[in-house]
Coordinates of C-alpha atoms and ligand atoms in Angstrom, one line a residue:
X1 CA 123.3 -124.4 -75.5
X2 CA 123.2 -125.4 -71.8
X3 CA 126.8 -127.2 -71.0
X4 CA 126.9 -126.5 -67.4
X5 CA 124.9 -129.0 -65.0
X6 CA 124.0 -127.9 -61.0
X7 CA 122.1 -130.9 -58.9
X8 CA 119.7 -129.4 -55.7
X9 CA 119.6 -131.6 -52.4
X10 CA 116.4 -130.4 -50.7
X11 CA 112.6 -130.9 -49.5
X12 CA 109.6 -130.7 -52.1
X13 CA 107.3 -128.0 -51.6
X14 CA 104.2 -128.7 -53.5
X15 CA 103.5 -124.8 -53.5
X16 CA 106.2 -124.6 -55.9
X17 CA 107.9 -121.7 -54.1
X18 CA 111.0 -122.8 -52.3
X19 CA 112.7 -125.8 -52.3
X20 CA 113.2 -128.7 -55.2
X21 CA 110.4 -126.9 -57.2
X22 CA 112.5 -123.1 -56.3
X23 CA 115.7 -124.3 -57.5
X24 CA 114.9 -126.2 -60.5
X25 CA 113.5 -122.7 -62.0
X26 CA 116.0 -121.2 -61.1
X27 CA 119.1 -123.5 -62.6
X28 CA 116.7 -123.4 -65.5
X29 CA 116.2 -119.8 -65.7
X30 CA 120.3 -119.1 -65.5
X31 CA 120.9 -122.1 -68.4
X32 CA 122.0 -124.3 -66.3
X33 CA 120.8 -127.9 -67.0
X34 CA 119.0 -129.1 -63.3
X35 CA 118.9 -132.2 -61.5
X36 CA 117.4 -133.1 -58.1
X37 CA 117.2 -135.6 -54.9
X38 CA 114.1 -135.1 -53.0
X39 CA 114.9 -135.8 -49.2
X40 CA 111.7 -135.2 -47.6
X41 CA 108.3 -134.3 -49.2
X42 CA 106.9 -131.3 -47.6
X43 CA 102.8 -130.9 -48.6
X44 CA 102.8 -127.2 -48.1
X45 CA 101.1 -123.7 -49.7
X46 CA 101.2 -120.3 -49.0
X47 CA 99.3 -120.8 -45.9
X48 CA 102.1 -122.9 -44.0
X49 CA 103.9 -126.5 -43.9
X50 CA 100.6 -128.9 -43.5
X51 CA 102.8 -132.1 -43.9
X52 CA 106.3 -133.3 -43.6
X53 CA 107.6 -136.8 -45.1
X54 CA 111.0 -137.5 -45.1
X55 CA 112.3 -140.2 -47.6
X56 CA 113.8 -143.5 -46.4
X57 CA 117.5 -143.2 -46.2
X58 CA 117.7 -145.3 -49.5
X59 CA 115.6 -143.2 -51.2
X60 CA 118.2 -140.6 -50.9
X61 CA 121.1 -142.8 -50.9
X62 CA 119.7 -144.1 -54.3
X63 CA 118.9 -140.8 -56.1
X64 CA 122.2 -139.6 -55.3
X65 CA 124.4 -142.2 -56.9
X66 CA 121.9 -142.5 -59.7
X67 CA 122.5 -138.7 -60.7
X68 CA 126.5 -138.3 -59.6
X69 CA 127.6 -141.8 -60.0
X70 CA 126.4 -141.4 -64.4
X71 CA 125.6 -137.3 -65.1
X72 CA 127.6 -135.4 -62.5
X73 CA 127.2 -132.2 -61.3
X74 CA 129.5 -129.1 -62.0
X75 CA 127.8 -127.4 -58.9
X76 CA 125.8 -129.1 -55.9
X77 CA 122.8 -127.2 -53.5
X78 CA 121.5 -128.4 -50.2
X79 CA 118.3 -127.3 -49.0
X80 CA 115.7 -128.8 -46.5
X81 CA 117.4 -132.0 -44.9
X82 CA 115.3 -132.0 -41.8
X83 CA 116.8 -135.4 -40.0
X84 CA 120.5 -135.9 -38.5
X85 CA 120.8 -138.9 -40.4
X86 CA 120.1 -137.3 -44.0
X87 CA 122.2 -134.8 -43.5
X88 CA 125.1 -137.5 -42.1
X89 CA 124.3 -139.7 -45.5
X90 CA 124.0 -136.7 -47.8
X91 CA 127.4 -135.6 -46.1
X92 CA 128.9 -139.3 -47.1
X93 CA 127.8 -139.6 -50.3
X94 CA 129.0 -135.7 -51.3
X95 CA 132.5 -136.9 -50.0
X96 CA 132.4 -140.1 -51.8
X97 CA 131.3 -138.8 -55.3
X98 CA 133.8 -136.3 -54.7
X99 CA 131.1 -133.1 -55.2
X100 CA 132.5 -129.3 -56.7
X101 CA 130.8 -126.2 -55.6
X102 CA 129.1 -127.0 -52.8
X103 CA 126.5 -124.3 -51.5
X104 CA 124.9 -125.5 -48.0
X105 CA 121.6 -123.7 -47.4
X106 CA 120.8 -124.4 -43.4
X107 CA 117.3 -124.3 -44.0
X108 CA 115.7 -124.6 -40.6
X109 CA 112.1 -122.4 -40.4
X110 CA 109.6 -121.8 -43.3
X111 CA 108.4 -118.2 -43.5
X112 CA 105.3 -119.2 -41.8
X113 CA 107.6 -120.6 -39.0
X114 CA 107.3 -124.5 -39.3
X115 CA 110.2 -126.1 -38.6
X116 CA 112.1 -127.4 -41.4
X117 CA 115.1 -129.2 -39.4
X118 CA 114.5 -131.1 -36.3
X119 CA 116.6 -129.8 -33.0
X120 CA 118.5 -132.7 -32.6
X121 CA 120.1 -133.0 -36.4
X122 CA 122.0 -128.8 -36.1
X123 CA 125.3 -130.8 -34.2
X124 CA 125.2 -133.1 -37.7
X125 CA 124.6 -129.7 -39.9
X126 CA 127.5 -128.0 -38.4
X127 CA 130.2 -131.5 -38.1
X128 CA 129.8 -133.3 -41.3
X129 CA 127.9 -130.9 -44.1
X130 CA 128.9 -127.3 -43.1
X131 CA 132.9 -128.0 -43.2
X132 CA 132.5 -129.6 -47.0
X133 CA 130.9 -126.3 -48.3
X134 CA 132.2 -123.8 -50.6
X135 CA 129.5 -121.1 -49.2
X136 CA 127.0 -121.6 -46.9
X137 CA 124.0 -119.4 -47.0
X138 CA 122.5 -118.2 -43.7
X139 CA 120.1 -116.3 -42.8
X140 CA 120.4 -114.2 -39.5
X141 CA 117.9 -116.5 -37.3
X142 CA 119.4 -119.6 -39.0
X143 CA 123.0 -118.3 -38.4
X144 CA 122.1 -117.6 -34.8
X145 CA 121.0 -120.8 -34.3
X146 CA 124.1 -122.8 -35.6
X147 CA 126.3 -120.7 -33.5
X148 CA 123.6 -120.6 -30.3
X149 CA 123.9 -116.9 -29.7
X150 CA 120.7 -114.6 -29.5
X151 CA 119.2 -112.8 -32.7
X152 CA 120.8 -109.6 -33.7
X153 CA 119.0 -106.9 -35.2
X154 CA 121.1 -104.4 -37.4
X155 CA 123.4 -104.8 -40.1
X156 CA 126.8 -103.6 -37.9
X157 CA 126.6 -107.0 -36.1
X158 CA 126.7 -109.0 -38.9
X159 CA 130.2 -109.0 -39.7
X160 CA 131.5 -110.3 -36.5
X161 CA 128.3 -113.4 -36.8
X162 CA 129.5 -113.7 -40.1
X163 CA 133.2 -114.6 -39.2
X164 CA 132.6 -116.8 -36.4
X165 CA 130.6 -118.8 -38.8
X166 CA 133.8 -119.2 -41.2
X167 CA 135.5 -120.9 -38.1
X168 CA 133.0 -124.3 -39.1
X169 CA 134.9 -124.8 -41.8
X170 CA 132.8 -123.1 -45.3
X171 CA 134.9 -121.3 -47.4
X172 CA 132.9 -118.4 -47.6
X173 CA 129.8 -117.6 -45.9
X174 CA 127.3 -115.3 -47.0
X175 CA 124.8 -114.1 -44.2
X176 CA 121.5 -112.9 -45.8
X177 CA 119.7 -109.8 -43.9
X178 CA 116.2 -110.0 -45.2
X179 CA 115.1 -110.6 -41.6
X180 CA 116.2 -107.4 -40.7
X181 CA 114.1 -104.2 -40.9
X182 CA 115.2 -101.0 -42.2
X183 CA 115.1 -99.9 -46.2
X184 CA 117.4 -101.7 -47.7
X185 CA 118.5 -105.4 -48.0
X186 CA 121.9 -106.5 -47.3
X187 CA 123.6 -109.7 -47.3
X188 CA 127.2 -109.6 -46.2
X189 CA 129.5 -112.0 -48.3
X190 CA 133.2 -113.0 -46.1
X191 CA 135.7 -115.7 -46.9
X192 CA 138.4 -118.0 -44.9
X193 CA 141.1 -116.7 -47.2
X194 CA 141.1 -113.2 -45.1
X195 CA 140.0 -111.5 -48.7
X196 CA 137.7 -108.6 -47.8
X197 CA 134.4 -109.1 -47.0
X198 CA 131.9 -107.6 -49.7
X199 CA 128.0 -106.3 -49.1
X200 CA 125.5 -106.8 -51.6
X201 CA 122.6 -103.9 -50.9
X202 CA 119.1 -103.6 -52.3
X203 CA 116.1 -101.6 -51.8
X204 CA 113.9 -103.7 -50.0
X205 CA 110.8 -104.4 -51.3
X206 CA 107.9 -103.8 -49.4
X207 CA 105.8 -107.3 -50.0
X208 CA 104.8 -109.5 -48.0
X209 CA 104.8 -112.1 -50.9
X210 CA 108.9 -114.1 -50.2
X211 CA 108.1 -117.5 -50.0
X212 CA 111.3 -119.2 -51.2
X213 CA 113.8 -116.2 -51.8
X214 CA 116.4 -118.0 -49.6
X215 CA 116.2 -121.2 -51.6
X216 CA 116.1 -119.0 -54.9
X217 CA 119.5 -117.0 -53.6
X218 CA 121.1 -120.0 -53.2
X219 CA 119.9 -121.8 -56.4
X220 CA 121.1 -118.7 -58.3
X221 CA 124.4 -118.6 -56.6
X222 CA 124.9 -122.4 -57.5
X223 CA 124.0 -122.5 -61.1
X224 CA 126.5 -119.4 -61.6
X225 CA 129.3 -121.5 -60.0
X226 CA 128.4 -124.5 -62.1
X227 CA 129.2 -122.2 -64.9
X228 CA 133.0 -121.4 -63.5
X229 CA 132.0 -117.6 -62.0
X230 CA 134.2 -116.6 -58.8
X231 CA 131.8 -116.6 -55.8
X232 CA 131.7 -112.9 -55.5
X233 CA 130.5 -112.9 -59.2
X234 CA 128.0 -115.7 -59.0
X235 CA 126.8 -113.8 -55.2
X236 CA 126.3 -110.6 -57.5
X237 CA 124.2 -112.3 -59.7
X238 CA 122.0 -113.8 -57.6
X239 CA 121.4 -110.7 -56.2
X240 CA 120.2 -109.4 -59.4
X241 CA 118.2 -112.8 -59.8
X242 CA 116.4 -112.5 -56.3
X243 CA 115.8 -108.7 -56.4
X244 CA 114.2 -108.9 -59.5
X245 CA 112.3 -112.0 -58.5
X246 CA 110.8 -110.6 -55.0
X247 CA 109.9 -106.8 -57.5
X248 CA 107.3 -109.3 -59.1
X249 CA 106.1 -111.4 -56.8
X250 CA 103.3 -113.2 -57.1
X251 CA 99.9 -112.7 -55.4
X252 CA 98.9 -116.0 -55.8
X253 CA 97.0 -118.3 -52.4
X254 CA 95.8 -116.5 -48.9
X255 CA 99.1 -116.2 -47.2
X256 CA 102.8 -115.5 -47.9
X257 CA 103.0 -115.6 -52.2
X258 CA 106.2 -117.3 -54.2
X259 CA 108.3 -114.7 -56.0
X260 CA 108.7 -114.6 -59.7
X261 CA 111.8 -116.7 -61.0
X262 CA 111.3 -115.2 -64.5
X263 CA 111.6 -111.8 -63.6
X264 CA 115.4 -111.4 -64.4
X265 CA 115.1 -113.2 -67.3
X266 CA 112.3 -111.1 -68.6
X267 CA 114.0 -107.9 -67.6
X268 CA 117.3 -108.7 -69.4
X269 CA 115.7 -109.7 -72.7
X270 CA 113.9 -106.6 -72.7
X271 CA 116.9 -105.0 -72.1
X272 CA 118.5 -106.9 -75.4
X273 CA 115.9 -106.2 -77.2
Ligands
LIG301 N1 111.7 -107.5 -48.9 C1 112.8 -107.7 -49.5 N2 113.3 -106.9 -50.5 C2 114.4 -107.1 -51.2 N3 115.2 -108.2 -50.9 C3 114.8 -109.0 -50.0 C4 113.6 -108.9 -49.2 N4 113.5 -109.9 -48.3 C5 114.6 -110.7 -48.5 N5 115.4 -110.2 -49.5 C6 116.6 -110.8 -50.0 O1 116.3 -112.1 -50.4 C7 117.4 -113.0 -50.2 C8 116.9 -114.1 -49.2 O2 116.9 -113.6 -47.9 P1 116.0 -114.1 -46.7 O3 116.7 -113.5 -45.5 O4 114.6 -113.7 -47.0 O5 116.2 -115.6 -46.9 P2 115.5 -116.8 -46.1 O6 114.8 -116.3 -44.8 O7 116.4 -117.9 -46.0 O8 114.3 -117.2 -47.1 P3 113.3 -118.5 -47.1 O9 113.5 -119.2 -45.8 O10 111.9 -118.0 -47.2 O11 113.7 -119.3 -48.3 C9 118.5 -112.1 -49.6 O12 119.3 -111.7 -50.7 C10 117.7 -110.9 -49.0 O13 118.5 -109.8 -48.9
LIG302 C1 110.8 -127.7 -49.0 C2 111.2 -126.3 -48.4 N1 112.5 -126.0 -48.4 C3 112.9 -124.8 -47.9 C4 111.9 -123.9 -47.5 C5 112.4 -122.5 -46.9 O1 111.8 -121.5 -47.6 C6 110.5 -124.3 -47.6 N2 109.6 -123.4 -47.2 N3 110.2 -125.5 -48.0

């Protein structure tokens, strides 16, 4: 029976990759009953970002007390916000409704590089939104960009990124390295509480098919905190969830291909049975 409820806060990608579309699947695939507010519509595929519509501040506004104002949510996701003044409103109304769990994804570039947060909104991101999360979710361009340092490219420097992202005010932040090259992928999980900082390694998967695996990490990570898991727990089994995701991805449109949210799933009843 699904008991545990997780609401996403993000863009619409019609390709049904990333995004709302990304983290309902995944909420649903980990049992956890889903809810979402659509902040901008994005008309996109695996050929790129063709449109971008953000909703009118009431829209969002609106959605927002409809869902947490009657249902609640034992775990909240942010995704796509693309304007300063969403992200300043989305901050309000998370402080007002008094939100649990909060995982901030700073989603700024699609794979395809269209942007997916306009310049002028990252001094909003990192005031209001970044200091109410429980983990934030990076990854290493994204990071580099919030902190306005230049890219680094191998795993050593990621602890030291990692830290100085903790001094905005997230609880825990957990820097992805999928942009790196190399064999394996590693995302580096440290917290404000000085507990010791943890890597999560996988082989990496040579496709070029990883539309949406940021917004899938993240969704994962959520539902498992809307069911009570630590966040090195819930971290693990996204990992799992992503991993086994990105082994099946999907070959589907001309350009960069969703992964497979019922991978895990699939492998773990097989498993069972
Ligand atoms: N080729 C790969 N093989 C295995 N794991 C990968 C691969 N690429 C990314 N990952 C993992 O997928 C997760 C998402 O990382 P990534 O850096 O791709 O996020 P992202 O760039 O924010 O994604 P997006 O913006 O497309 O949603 C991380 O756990 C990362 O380690
Ligand atoms: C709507 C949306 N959110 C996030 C991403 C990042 O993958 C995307 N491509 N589209």
């Amino acid at each position: 029976m699904i008991t545990y409820k997780a609401l996403t806060i993000a863009g619409s990608d019609s390709g049904g990759g990333a995004g709302i579309q990304a983290d309902i699947k995944t909420f649903q695939e980990l049992d956890v009953f889903g809810m979402s507010v659509i902040t901008v519509l994005t008309a996109q595929n695996t050929l790129g970002v063709q449109g971008v519509f953000p909703q009118a501040l009431e829209a969002v506004e609106a959605q927002m007390d409809s869902v947490l104002s009657d249902i609640g949510a034992d775990a909240v996701k942010t995704g796509m916000l693309f304007t300063a003044d969403i992200i300043r409103l989305v901050a309000r109304k998370l402080q007002q409704h008094k939100a649990q769990n909060l995982v901030v994804d700073p989603v700024m570039y699609a794979k395809g590089g269209a942007q997916l947060l306009q310049q002028e909104a990252m001094d909003a991101l990192k005031q209001t939104l970044l200091p109410l999360a429980k983990v934030i979710t990076p990854n290493i361009p994204e990071a580099c960009a919030i902190l306005g340092i230049p890219d680094i490219h191998n795993a050593t420097d990621m602890r030291a990124v990692a830290e100085k992202l903790l001094e905005l005010g997230p609880q825990y932040v957990l820097l992805k390295g999928g942009h790196l090259s190399g064999t394996q992928a590693i995302d580096l999980l440290v917290a404000a509480d000085g507990s010791e900082a943890v890597s999560f390694i996988s082989d990496r998967i040579e496709t070029p098919h990883t539309h949406g695996t940021g917004c899938t990490l993240a969704s994962a990570i959520t539902a498992e905190l809307a069911k009570g898991r630590p966040v090195n727990e819930a971290v693990q089994t996204a990992k799992q969830f992503i991993t086994a995701a990105i082994s099946h991805s999907l070959n589907i449109g001309g350009g960069i291909g969703p992964t497979d949210h019922g991978a895990y799933r699939r492998a773990r009843l097989h498993v069972l049975s």
